[in-house]
Short mmCIF file of C-alpha atoms and ligand atoms in Angstrom, two decimals:
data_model
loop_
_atom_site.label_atom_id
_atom_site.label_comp_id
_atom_site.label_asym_id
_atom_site.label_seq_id
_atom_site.Cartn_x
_atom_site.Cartn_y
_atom_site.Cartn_z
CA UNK A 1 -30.89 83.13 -149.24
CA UNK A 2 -31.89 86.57 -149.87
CA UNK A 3 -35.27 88.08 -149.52
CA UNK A 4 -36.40 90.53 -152.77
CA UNK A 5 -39.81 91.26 -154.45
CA UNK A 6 -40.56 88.44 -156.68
CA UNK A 7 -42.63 88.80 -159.77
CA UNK A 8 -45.03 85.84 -160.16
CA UNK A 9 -45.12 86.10 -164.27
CA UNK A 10 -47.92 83.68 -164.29
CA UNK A 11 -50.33 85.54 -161.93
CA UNK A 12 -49.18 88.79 -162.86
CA UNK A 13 -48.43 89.74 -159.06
CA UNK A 14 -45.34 91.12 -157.26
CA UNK A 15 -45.20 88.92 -154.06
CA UNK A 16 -42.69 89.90 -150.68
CA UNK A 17 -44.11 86.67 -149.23
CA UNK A 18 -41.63 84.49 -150.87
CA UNK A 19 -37.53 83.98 -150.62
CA UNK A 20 -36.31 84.52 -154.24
CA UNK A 21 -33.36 81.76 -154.80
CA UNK A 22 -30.18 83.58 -154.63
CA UNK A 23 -28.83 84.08 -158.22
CA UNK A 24 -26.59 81.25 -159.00
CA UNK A 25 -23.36 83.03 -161.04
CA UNK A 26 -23.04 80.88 -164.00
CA UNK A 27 -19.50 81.58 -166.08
CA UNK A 28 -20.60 79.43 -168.79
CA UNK A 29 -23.36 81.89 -169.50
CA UNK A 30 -20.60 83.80 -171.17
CA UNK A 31 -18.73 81.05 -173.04
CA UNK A 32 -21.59 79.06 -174.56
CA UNK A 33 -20.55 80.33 -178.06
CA UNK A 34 -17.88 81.92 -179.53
CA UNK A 35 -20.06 85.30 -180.15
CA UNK A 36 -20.29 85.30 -176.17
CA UNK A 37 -16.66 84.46 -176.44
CA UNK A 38 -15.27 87.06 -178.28
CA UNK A 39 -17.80 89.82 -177.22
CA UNK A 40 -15.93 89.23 -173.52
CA UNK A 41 -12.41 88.07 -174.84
CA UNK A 42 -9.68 90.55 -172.61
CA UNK A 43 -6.82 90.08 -174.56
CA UNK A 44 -5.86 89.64 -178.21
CA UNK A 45 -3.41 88.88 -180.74
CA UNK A 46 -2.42 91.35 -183.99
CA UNK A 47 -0.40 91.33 -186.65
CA UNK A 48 1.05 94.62 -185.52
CA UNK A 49 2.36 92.92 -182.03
CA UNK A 50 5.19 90.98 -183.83
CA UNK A 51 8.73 91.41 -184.11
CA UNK A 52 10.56 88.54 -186.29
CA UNK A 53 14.14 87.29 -185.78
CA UNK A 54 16.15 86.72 -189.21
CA UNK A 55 19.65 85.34 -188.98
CA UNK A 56 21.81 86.20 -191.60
CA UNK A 57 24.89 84.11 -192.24
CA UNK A 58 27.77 85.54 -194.77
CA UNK A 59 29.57 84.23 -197.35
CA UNK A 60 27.24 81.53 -197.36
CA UNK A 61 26.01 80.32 -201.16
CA UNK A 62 22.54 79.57 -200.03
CA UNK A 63 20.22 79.62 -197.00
CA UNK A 64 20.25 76.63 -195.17
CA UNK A 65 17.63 75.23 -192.84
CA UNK A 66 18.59 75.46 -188.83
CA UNK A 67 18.16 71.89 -187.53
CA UNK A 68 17.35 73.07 -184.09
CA UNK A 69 14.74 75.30 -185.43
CA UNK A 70 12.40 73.97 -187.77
CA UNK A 71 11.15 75.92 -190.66
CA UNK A 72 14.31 78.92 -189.76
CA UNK A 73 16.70 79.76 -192.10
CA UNK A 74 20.23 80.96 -191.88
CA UNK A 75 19.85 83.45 -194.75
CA UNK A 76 22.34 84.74 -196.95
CA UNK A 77 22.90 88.44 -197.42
CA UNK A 78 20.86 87.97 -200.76
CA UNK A 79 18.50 85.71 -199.76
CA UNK A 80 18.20 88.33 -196.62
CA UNK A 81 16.34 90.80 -199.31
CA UNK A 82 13.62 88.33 -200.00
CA UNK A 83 13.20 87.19 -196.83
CA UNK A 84 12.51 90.45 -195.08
CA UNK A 85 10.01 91.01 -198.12
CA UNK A 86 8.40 87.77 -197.46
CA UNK A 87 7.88 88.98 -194.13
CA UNK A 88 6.37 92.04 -194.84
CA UNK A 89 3.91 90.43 -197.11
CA UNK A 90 2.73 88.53 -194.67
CA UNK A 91 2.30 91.02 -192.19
CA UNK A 92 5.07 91.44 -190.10
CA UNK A 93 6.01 95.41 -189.13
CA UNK A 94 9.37 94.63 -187.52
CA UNK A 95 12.45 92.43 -188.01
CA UNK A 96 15.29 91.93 -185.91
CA UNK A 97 18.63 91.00 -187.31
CA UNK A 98 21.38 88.22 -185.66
CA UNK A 99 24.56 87.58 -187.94
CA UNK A 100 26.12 84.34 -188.39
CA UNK A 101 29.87 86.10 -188.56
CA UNK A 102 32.99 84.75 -190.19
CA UNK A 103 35.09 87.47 -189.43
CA UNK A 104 35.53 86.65 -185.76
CA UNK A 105 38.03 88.30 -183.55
CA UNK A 106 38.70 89.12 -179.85
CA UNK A 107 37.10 92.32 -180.04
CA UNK A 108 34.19 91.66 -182.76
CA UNK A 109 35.26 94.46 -184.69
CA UNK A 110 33.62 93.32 -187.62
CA UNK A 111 30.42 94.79 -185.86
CA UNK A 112 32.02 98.10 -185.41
CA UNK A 113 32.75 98.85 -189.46
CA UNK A 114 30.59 100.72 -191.45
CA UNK A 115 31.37 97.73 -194.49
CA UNK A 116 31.04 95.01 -191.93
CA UNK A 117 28.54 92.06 -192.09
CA UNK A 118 26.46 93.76 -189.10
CA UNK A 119 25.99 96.95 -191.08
CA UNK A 120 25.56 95.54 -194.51
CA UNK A 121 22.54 93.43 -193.23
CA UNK A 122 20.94 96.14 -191.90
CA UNK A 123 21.11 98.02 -195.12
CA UNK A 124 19.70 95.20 -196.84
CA UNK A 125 16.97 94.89 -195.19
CA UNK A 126 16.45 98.18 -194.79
CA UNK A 127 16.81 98.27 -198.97
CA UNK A 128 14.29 95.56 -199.46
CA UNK A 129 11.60 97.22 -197.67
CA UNK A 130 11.68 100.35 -196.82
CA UNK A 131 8.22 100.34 -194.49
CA UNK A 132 9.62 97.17 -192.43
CA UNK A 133 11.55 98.66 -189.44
CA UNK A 134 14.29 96.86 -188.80
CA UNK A 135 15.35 96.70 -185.64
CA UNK A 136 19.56 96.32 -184.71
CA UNK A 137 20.39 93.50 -181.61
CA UNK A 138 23.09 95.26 -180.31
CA UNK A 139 25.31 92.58 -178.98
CA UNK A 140 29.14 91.44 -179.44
CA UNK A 141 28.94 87.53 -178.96
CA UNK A 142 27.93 86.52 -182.77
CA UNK A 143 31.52 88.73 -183.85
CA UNK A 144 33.45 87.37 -181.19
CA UNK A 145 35.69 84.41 -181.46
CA UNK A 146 35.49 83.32 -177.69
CA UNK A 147 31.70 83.82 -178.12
CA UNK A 148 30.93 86.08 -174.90
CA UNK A 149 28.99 89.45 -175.70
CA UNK A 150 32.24 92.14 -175.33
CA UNK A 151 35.89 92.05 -174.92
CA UNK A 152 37.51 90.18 -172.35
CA UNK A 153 39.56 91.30 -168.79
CA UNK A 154 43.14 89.49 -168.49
CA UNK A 155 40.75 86.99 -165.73
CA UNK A 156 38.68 86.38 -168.76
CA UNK A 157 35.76 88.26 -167.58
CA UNK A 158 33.40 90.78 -169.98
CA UNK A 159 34.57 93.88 -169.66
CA UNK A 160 32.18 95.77 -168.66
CA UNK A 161 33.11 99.50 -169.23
CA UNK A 162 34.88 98.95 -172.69
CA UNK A 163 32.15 97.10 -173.90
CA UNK A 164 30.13 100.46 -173.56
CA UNK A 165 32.63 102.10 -175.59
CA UNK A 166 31.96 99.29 -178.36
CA UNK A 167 28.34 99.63 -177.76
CA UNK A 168 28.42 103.37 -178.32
CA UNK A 169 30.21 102.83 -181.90
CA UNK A 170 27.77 99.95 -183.12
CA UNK A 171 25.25 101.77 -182.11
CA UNK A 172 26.17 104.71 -184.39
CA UNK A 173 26.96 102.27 -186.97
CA UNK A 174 23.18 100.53 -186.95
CA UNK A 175 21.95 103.77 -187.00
CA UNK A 176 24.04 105.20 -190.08
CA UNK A 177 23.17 101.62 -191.88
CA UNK A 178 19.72 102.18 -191.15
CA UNK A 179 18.46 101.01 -188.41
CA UNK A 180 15.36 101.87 -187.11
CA UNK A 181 15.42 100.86 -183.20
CA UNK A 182 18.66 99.62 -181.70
CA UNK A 183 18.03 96.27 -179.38
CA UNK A 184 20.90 96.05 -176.33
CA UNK A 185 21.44 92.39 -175.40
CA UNK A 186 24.29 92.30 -173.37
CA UNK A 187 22.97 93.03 -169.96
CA UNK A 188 26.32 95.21 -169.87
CA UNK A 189 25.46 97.58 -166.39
CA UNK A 190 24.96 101.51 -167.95
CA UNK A 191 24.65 99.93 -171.44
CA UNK A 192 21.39 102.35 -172.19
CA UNK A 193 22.67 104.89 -170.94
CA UNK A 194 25.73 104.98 -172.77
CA UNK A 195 24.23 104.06 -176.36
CA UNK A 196 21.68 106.85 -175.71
CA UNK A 197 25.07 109.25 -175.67
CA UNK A 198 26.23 107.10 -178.78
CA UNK A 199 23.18 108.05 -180.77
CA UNK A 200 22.80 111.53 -179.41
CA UNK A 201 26.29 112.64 -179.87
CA UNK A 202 25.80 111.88 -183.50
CA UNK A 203 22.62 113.22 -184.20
CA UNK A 204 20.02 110.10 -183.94
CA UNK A 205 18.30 111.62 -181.29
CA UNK A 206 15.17 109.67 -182.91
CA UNK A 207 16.45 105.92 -182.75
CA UNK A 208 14.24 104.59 -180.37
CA UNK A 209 16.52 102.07 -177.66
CA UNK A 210 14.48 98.61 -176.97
CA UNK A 211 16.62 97.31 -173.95
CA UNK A 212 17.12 93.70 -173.08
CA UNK A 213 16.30 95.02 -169.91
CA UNK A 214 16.05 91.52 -167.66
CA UNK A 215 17.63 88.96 -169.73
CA UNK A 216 18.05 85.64 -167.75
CA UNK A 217 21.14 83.22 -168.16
CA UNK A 218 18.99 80.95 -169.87
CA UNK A 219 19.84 77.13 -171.14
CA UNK A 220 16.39 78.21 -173.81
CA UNK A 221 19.14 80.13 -175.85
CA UNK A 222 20.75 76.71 -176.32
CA UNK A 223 19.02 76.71 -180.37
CA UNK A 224 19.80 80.20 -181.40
CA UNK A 225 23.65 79.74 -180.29
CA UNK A 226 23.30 76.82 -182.92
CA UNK A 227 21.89 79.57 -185.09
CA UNK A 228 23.68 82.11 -185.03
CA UNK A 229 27.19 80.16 -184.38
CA UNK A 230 27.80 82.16 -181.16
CA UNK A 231 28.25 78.88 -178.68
CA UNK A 232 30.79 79.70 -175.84
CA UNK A 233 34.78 78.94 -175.89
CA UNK A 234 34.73 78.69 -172.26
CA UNK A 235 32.66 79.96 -169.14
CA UNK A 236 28.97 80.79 -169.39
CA UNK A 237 27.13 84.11 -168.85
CA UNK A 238 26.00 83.91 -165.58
CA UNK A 239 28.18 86.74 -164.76
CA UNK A 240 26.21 89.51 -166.82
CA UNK A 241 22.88 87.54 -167.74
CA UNK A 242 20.76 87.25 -164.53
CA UNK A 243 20.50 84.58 -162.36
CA UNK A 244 16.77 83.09 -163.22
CA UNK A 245 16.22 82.50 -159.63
CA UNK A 246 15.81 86.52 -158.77
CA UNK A 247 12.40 88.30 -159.57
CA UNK A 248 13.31 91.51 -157.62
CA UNK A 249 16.58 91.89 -159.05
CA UNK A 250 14.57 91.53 -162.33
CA UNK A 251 12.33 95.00 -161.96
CA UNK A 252 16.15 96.69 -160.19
CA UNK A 253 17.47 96.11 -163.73
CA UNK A 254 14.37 97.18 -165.56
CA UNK A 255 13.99 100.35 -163.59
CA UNK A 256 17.47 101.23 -164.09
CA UNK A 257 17.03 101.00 -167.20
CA UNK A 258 14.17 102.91 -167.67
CA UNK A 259 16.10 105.48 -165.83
CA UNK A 260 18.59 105.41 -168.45
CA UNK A 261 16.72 106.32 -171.00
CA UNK A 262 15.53 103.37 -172.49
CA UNK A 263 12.60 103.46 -174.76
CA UNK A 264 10.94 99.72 -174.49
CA UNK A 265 11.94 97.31 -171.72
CA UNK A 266 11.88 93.47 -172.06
CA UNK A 267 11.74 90.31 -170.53
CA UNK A 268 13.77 87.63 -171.98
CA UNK A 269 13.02 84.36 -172.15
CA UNK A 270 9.68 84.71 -172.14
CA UNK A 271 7.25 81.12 -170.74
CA UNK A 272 9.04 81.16 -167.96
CA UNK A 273 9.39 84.12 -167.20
CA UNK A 274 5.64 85.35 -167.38
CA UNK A 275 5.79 86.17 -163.46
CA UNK A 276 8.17 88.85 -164.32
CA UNK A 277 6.61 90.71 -167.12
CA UNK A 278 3.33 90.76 -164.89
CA UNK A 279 5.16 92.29 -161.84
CA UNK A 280 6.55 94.67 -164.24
CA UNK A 281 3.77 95.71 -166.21
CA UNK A 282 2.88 97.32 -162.73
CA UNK A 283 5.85 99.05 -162.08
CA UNK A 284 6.41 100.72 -165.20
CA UNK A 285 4.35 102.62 -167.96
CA UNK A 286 6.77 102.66 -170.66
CA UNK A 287 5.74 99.93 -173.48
CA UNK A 288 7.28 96.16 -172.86
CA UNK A 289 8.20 93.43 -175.28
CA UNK A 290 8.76 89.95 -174.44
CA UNK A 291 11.13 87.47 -176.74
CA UNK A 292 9.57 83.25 -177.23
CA UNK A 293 13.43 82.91 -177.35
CA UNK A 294 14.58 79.99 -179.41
CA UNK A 295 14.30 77.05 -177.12
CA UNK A 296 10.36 78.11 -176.59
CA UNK A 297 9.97 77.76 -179.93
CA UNK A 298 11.91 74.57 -180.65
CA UNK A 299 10.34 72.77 -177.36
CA UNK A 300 6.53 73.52 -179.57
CA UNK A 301 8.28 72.31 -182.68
CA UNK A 302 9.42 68.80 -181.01
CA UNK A 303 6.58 68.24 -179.17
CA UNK A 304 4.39 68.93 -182.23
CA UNK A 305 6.82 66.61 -184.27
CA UNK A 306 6.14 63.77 -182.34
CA UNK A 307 2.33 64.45 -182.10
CA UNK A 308 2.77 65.23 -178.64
CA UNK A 309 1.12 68.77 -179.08
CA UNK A 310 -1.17 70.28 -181.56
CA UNK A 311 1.74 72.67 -183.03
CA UNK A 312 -1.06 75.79 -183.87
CA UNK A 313 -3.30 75.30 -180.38
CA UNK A 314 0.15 75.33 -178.51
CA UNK A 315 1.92 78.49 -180.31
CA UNK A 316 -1.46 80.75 -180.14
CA UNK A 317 -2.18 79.72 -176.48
CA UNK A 318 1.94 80.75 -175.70
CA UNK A 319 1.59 83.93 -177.42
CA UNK A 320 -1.56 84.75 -175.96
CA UNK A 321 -0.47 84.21 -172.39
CA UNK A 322 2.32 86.90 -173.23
CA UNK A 323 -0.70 89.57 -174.27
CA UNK A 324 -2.42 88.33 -170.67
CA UNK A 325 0.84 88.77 -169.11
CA UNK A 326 1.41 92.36 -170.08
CA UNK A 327 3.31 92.31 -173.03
CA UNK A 328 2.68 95.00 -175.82
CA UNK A 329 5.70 93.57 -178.46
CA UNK A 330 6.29 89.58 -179.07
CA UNK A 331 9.82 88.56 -180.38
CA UNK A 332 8.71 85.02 -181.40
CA UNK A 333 10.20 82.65 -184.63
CA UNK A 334 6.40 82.02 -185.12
CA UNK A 335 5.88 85.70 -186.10
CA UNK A 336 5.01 84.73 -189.56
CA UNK A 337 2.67 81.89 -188.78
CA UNK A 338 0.77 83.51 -186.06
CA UNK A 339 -0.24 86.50 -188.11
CA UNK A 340 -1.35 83.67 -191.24
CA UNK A 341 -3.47 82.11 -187.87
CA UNK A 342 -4.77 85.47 -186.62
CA UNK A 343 -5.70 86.59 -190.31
CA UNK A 344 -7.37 83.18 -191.32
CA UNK A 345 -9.95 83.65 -188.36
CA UNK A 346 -8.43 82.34 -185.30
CA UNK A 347 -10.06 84.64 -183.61
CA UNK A 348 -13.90 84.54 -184.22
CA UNK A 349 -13.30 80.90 -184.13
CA UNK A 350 -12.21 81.01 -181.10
C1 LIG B 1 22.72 87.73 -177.69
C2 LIG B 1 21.40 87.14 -177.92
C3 LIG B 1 21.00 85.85 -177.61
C4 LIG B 1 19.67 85.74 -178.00
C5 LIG B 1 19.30 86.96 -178.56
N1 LIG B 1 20.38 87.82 -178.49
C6 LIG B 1 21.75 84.71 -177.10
C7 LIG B 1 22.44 84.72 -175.80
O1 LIG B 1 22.32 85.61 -174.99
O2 LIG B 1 23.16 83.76 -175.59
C8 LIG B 1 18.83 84.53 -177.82
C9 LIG B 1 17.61 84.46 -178.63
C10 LIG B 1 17.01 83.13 -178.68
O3 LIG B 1 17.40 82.17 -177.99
O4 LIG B 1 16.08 82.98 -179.48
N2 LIG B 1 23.09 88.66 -178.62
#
């Protein structure tokens, strides 16, 4: 108990004489409405947070629905046009591009042609909407036929230091297709640093690089492999994707990357994974982007299917936690429908 002067309203009288109840701290003052609510709300969700994945497949005759990821499409490089214009209508700023390749080889050279399914997408998109950025994933395992993200050493290994010398050449290639950012996947060590050279060398000094700085060997990818047709021959990628046990390792390879130039850093997958964007929202200043990879997505999806979850409670609470988390970019399949939430009031309803 504390003692302070103590207006008696009713007499009119400041008395000393009496012990004034010590202030109980109620939080519910604060959420007793949702004007209270919002007026104190720390973090929110915009339209302009979202980046949105679009596969495109080729020589496919129409877009077909991905079974492991309801309401996703494997467009086809038509179709691509009106999808990224779809998206843009309803909101989204940013689009990130994953082929579905049928011109597979050892090397996935197909990514490395200027006429190639990897640069012709971009154009496309970049064609149907000029204001959209679209955003390049630079990666190798969608134009490979083993399936692993770069060429392979005689022991079957990626090859680390010739996959840079691929990575410098698609890079160029997004760039003269029209990319607007370039998006490193391949958690290839000095991969920044070396498409920053790619870029420089020939003249897009101004393409932004968005690294998949800490990118986890994940079984959450298992949908988008589906997806994108990029399951593995043999082996797995648990010796260039990070082992999900390591946190510290996590900043090393987001620092390093930073130090190589890199423009964005982010965290990938993101739910379980929110312990690392935190610790690295205080280690770094540079902006950071988290991707709801495709098993985050489809695990809402299933659980909503089966009435398990309330599908629009359970995406807007996941994206939020991202936001709370430290995020400042989203890479989420539910671009689309959180923006239609966030615009229809979700909000000041909230
Ligand atoms: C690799 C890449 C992957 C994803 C994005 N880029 C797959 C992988 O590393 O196996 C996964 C995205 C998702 O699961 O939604 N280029």
């Amino acid at each position: 108990m504390t003692v302070a002067p103590f207006t008696d309203f009713k007499n009119m009288e400041t008395r000393t004489d009496v012990i004034a109840p010590a202030p109980i701290m109620r939080k519910r003052r604060l959420r007793q409405n949702s004007a209270f609510r919002s007026l104190v709300r720390e973090n929110h969700l915009s339209a302009a947070d979202f980046i949105l994945p679009i596969f495109v497949e080729e020589e496919a005759s129409e877009r077909t629905p991905i079974s492991s990821l309801p309401g996703i499409y494997r467009e086809t490089e038509k179709t691509l046009a009106n999808a990224v214009k779809e998206a843009a209508d309803g909101g989204v700023k940013a689009v990130i591009l994953f082929g579905v390749s049928h011109h597979k080889d050892a090397c996935g050279t197909d990514s490395l042609h200027g006429d190639g399914l990897f640069a012709r997408m971009i154009n496309r998109a970049r064609q149907a909407s000029p204001e959209t950025l679209v955003i390049a994933d630079l990666c190798f395992c969608e134009y490979t036929d083993h399936g692993h993200c770069g060429p392979l050493t005689d022991k079957g290994d990626v090859n680390n230091d010739a996959t840079l010398e691929n990575l410098m050449i698609q890079a160029r290639v997004a760039a003269e297709a029209g990319a607007g950012m370039v998006a490193p996947s391949g958690m290839m060590d000095g991969m920044v640093a070396a498409i920053r050279e790619g870029l420089d060398d020939s003249g897009f000094t101004n393409i932004p690089i968005m690294s998949y700085a800490t990118k986890f060997a994940s079984c959450f990818y298992g949908p988008f492999r589906d997806a994108a047709g990029c399951g593995l021959g043999k082996g797995n990628r648990k010796t260039y994707q990070m082992d999900p046990a390591n946190a510290r390792e996590a900043i090393e390879e987001a620092m390093q990357d930073e130090a190589e130039g890199a423009d964005i850093l982010m965290v990938k997958p993101g739910m379980p994974y929110l312990d690392i964007l935190a610790r690295l929202r205080q280690e770094t200043n540079l902006p950071l982007a988290v991707y709801q990879v495709s098993g985050e997505y489809a695990m809402i999806k299933a659980a909503a299917e089966k009435g398990m979850l309330n599908e629009q409670e359970a995406m807007m609470e996941s994206l939020l936690a991202f936001k709370r988390a430290g995020a400042d970019i989203i890479l989420s399949y539910f671009a689309l429908e959180a923006i239609k939430q966030i615009r229809d009031g979700y909000f000041e309803n909230a």
